[in-house]
Short mmCIF file of C-alpha atoms and ligand atoms in Angstrom, two decimals:
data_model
loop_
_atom_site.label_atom_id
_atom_site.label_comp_id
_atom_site.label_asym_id
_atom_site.label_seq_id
_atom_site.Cartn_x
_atom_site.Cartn_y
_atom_site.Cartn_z
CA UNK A 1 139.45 88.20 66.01
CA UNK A 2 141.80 86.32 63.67
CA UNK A 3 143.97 84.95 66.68
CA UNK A 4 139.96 83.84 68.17
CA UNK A 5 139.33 81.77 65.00
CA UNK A 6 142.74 80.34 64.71
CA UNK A 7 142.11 79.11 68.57
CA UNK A 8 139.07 78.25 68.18
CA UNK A 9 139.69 75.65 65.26
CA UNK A 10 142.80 74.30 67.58
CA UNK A 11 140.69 73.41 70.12
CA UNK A 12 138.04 71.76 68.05
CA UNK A 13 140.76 69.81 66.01
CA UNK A 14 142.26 68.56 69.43
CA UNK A 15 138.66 67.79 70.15
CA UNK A 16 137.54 65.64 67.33
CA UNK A 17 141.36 64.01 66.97
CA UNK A 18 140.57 62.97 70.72
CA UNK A 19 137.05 61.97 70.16
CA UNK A 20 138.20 60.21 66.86
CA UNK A 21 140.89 58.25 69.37
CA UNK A 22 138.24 57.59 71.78
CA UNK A 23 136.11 55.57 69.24
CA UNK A 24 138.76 53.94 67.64
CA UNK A 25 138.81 50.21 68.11
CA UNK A 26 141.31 49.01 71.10
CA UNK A 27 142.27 45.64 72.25
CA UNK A 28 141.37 44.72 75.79
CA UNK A 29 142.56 41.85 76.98
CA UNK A 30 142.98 39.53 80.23
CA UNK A 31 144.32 36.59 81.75
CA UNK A 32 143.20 34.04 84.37
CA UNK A 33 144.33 30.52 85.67
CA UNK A 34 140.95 28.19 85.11
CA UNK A 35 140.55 24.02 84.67
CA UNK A 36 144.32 23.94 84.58
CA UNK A 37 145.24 26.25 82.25
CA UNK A 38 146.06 29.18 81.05
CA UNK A 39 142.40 31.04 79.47
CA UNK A 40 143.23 33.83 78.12
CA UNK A 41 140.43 36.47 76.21
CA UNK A 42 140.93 39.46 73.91
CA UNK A 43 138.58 41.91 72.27
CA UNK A 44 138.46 44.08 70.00
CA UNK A 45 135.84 47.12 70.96
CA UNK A 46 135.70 50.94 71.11
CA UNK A 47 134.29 50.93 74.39
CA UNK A 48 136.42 50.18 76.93
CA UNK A 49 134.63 49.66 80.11
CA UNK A 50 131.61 47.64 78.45
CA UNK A 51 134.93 45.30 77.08
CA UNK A 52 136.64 44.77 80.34
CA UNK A 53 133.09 44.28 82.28
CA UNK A 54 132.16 41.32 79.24
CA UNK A 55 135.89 39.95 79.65
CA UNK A 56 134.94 39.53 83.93
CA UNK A 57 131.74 37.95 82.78
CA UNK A 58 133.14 35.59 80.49
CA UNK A 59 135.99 34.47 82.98
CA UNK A 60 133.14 34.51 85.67
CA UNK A 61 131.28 32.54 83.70
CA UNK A 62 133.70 29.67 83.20
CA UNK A 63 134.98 29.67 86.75
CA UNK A 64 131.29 28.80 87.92
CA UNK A 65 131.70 25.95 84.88
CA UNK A 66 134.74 24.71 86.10
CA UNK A 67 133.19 24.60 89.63
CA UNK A 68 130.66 22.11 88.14
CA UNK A 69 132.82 19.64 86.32
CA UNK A 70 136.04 19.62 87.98
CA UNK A 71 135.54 15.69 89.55
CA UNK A 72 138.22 15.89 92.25
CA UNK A 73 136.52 18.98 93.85
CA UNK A 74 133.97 18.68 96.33
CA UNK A 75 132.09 21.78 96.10
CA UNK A 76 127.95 21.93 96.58
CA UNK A 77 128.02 22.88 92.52
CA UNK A 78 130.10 20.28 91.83
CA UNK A 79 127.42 17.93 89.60
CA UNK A 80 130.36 15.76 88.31
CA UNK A 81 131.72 15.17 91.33
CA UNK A 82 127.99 14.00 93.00
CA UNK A 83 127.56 11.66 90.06
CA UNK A 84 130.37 9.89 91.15
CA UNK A 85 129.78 9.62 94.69
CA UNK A 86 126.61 8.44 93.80
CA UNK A 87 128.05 5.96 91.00
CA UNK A 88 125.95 2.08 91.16
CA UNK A 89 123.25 3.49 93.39
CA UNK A 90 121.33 6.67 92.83
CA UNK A 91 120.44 9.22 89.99
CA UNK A 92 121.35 12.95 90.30
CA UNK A 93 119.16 15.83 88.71
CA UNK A 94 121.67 17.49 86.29
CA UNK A 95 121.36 21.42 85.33
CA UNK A 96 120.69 21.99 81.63
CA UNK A 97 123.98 22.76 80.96
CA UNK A 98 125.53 19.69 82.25
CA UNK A 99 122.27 18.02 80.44
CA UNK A 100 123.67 19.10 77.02
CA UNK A 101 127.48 18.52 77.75
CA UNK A 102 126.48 15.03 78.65
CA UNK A 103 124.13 14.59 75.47
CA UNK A 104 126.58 15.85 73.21
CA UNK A 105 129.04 13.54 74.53
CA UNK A 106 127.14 10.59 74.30
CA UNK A 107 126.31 11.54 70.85
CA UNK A 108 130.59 11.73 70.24
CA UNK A 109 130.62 8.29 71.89
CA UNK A 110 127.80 6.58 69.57
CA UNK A 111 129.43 8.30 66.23
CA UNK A 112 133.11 7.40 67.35
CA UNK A 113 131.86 3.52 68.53
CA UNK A 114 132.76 4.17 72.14
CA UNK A 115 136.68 5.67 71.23
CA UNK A 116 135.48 8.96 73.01
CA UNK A 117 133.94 7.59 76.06
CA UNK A 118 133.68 10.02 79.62
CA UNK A 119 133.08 7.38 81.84
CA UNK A 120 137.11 7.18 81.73
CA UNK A 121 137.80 8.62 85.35
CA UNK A 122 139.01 5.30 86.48
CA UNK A 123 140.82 4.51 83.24
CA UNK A 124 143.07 7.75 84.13
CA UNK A 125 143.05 7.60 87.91
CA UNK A 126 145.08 3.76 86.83
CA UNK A 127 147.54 6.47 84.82
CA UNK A 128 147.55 8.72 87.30
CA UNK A 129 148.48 5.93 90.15
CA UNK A 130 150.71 3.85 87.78
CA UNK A 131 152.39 7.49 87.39
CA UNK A 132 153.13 7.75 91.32
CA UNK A 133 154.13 4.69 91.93
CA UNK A 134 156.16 3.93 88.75
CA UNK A 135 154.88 1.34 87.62
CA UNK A 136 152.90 0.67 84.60
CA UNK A 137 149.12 -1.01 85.45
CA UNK A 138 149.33 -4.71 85.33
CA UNK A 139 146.80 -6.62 82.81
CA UNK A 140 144.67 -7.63 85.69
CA UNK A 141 144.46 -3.96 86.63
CA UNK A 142 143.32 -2.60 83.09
CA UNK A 143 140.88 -5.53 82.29
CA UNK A 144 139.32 -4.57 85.70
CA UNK A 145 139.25 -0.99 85.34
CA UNK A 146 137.95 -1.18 81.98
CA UNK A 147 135.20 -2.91 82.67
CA UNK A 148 134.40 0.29 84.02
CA UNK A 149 134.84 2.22 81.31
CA UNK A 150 131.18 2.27 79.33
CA UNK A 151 129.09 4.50 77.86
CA UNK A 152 126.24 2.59 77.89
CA UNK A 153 126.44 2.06 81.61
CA UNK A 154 125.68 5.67 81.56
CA UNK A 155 121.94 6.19 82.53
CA UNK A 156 120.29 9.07 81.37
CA UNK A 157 116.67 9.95 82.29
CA UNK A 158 114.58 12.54 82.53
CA UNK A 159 117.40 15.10 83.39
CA UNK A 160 118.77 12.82 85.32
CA UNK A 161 121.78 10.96 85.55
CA UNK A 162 123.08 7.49 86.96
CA UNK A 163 126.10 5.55 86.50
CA UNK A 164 125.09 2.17 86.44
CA UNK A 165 128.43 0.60 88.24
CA UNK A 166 129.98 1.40 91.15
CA UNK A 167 132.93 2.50 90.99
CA UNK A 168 132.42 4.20 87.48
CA UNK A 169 133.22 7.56 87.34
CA UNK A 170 133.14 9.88 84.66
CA UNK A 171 135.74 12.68 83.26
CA UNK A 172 134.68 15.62 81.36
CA UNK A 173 138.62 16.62 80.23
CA UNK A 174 137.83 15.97 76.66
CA UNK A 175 135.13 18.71 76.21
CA UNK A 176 135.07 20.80 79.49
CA UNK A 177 137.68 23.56 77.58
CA UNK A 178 135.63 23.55 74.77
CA UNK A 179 132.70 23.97 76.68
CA UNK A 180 134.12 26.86 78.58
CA UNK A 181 135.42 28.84 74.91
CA UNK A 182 131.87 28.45 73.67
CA UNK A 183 130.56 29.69 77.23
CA UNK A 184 132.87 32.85 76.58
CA UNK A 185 131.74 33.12 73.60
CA UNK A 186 128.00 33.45 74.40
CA UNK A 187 128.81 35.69 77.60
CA UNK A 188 130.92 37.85 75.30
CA UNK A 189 128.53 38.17 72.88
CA UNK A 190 125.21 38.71 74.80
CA UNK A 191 127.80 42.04 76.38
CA UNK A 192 127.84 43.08 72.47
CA UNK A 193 130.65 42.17 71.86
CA UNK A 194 131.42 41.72 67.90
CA UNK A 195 135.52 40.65 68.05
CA UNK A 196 137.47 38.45 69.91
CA UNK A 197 139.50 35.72 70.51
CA UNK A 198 139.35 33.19 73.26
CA UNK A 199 142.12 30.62 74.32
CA UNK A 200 141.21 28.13 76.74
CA UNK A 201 144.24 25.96 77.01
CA UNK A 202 144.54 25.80 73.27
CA UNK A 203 140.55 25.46 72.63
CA UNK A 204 139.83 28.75 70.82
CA UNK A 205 136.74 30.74 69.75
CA UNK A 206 137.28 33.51 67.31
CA UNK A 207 134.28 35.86 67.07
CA UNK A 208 134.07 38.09 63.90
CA UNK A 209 137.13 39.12 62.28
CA UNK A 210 140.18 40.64 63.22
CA UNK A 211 138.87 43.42 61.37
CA UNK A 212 136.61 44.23 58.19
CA UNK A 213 138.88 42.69 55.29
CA UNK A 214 141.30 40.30 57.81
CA UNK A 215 140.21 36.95 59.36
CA UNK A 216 142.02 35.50 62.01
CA UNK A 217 144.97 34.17 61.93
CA UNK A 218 145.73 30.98 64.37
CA UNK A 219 148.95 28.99 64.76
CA UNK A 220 148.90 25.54 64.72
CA UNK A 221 151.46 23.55 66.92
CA UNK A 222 154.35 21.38 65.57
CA UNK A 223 153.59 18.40 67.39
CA UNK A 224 157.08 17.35 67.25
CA UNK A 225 158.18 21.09 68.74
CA UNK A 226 155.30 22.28 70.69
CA UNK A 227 156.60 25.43 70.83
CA UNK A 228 156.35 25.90 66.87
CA UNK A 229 153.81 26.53 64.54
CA UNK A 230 153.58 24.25 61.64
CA UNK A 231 150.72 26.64 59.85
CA UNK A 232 148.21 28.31 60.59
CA UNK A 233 144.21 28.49 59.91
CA UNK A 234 142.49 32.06 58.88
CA UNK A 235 138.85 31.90 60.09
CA UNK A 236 136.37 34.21 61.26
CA UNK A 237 133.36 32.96 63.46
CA UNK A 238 134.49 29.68 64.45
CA UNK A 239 136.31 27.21 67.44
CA UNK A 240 139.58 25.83 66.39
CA UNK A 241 140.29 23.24 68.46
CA UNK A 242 143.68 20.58 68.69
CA UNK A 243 143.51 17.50 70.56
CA UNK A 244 147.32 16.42 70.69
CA UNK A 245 149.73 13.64 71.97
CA UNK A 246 152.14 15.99 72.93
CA UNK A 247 150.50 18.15 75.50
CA UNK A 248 150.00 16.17 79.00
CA UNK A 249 152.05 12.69 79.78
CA UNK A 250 152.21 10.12 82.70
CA UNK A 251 155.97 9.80 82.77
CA UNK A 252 156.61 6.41 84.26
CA UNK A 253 159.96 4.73 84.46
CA UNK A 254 161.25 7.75 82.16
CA UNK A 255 158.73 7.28 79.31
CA UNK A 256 156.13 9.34 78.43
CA UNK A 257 152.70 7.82 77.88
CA UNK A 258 150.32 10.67 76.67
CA UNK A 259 146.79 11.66 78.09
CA UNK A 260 144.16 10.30 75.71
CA UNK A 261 143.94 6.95 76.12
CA UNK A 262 141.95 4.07 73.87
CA UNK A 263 138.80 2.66 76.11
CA UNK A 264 139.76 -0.35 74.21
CA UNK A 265 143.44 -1.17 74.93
CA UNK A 266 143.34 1.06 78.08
CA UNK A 267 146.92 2.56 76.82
CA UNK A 268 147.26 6.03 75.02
CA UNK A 269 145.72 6.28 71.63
CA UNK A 270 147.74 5.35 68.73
CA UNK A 271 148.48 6.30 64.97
CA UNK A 272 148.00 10.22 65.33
CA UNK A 273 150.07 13.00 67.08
CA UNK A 274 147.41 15.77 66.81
CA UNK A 275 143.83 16.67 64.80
CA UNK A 276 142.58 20.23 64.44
CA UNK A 277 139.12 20.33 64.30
CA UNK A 278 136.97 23.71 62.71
CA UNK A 279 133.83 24.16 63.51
CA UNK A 280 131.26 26.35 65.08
CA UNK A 281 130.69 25.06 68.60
CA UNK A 282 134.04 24.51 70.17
CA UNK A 283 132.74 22.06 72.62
CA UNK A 284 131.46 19.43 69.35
CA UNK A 285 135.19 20.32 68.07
CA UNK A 286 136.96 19.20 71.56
CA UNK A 287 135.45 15.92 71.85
CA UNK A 288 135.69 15.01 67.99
CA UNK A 289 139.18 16.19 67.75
CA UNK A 290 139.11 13.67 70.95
CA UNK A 291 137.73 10.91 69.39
CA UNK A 292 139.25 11.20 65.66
CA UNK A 293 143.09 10.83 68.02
CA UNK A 294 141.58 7.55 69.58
CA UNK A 295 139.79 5.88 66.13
CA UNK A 296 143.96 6.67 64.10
CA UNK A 297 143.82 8.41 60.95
CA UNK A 298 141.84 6.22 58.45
CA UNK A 299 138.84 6.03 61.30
CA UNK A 300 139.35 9.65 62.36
CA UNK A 301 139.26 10.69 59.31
CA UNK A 302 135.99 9.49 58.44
CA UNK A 303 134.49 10.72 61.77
CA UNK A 304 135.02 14.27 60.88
CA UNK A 305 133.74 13.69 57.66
CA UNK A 306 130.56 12.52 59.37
CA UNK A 307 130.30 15.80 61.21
CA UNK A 308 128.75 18.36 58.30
CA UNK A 309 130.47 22.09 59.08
CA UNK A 310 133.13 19.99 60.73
CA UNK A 311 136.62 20.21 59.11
CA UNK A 312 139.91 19.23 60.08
CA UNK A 313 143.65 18.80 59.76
CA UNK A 314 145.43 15.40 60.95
CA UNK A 315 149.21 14.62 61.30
CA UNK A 316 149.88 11.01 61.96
CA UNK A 317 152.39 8.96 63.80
CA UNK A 318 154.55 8.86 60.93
CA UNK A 319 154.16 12.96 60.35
CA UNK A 320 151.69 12.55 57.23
CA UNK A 321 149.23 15.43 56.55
CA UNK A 322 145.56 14.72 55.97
CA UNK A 323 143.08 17.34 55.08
CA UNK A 324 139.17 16.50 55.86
CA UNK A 325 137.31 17.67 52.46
CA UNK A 326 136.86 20.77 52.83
CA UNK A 327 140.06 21.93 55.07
CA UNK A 328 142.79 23.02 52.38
CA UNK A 329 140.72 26.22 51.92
CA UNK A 330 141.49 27.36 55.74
CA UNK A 331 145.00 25.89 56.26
CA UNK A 332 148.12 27.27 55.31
CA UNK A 333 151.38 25.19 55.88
CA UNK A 334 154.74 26.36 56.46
CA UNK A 335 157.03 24.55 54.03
CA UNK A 336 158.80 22.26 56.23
CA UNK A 337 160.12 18.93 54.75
CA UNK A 338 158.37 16.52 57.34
CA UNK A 339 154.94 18.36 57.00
CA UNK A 340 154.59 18.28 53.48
CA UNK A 341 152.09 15.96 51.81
P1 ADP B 401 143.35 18.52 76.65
O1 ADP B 401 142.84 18.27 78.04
O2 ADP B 401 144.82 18.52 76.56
O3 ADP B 401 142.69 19.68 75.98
P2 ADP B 401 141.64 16.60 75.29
O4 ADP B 401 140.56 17.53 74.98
O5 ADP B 401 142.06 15.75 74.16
O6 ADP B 401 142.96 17.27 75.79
O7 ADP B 401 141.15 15.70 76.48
C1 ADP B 401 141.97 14.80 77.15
C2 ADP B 401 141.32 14.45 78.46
O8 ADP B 401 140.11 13.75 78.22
C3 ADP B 401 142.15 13.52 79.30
O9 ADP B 401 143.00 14.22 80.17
C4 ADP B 401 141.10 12.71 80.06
O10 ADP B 401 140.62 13.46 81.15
C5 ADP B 401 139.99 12.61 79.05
N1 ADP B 401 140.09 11.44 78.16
C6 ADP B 401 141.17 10.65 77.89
N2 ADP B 401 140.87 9.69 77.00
C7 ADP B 401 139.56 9.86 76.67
C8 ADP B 401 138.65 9.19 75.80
N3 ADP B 401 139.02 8.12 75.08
N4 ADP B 401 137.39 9.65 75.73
C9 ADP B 401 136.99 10.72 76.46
N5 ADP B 401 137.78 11.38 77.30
C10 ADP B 401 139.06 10.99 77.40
MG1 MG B 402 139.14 17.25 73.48
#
């Protein structure tokens, strides 16, 4: 009887130890190869299959995103890419999603004076040329291609969309990663799913905590070695998002001009290596962080300021540290000489 009981209270230990495992938090986690880059999504959840079914959503979801906005693909999704054909002469009915990208740009291109500006396609397909023939663009070249380059040429209607000049072409780049993290993020979420971490080529979305009493912790890149982390942020419920000088180039007769260039000068942006922009929707964070690298530091600076919820950390040319208002309280730096304030 004794030898019963003692058995009996094995097997029900092993049970609830089991049972106790099975409901413990795990990480799930996958990879996938989308707009570029690397994407990569974790969560944190006790149920396994409802995780890895809300991770296949997510990257599901922001495949059929990338179909839409990728401009060199011609795919029947592809909205971007029928905008362009259509560039000087007709409008195209955009989805809502594309409708709100678009409005949200505009509305980075008004605050930032036309420094963030996604009619740039032509303004990088002259990089991307100058880049494979080796040669930089002549003057003639940029002064025609930026005439191009305008905002206000874009012509929004009633869900509808027209660029006003042929040959204008517009390039989502500066908030399509963003746009995709926050997409995650909703998929992810609508699955019930409470905690997580998205990384879309260095866009990320943290949802909840890393656990109860821990936020997030997220590196921030050294841009003068990439590969290091000069701090970090510790957030919970948020996009972290770095626009950087250090992360693409054109390399033309062995120098490096980086991706984000000035609609004004038609050359890459000047007076800032990289800004970090917090805030909630990662796509608004992309395409200030954007903007604040074209405007330089005293300019940027104010545009984040303009952006309430918005906060973020700039390191200029010359390796200075500025803090938007209320950034100090997120950011932790590693106490290296040349990122000190
Ligand atoms: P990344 O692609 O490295 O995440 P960004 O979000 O800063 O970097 O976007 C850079 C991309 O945005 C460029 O590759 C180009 O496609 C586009 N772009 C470049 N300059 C501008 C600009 N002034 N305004 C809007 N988009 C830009
Ligand atoms: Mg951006």
């Amino acid at each position: 009887m004794k030898r019963i009981l003692l058995l009996s209270s094995a097997v029900l230990l092993i049970a609830t130890l089991l049972f106790v495992q099975h409901l413990r938090p795990k990480e799930v986690s996958a990879d996938s190869f989308l707009m570029d880059t690397l994407v990569s999504i974790k969560v944190i959840s006790s149920d396994e299959p409802e995780a890895k079914e809300a991770i296949d959503a997510a990257l599901d979801a922001m495949q059929q995103l990338d179909n839409q906005l990728d401009r060199y693909e011609n795919s029947p999704n592809n909205i971007i890419y029928q905008i362009n054909q259509a560039s000087g002469k007709e409008y195209i009915s955009l989805p809502d999603n594309v409708l709100s990208l678009i409005q949200t740009a505009l509305g980075v291109s008004e605050a930032s004076q036309g420094a963030f500006d996604i009619s740039v396609g032509v303004l990088v397909d002259l990089w991307k040329k100058s880049e494979s023939e080796g040669a930089l663009p002549s003057q003639s070249e940029l002064a025609q291609t930026l005439s191009l380059v305008d905002y206000h040429a874009i012509l929004l209607g009633d869900g509808n969309l027209m660029l006003e000049r042929p040959g204008m072409s517009l390039d989502l780049g500066a908030l399509a990663k963003g746009a995709s993290a926050d997409l995650a993020r909703d998929t992810l979420l609508t699955h019930g799913i409470t905690r997580g971490i998205i990384d879309a080529g260095g866009n990320i979305v943290v949802i909840g905590a890393k656990d109860d009493n821990t936020p997030w912790k997220i590196g921030i890149a050294n841009p003068n070695l990439p590969g290091e982390t000069m701090g970090f942020v510790e957030v919970a419920d948020t996009a972290i998002v770095t626009a950087g000088t250090y992360q693409r180039f054109y390399s033309i007769q062995e120098e490096q001009y980086h991706h984000i260039l000035s609609p004004f000068s038609g050359y890459p942006a000047e007076g800032l290596k990289s800004v970090t922009v917090l805030a909630e929707s990662s796509t608004l964070a992309d395409a200030i962080s954007t903007a604040a690298l074209v405007l330089g530091p005293e300019q940027g600076l104010n545009l984040i300021e303009s952006y309430p919820g918005a906060e973020a950390i700039l390191i200029t040319d010359q390796d200075q540290v500025l803090f938007s208002s209320g950034a100090k309280q997120y950011f932790t730096l590693l106490q290296e000489e040349s990122f000190y304030e």
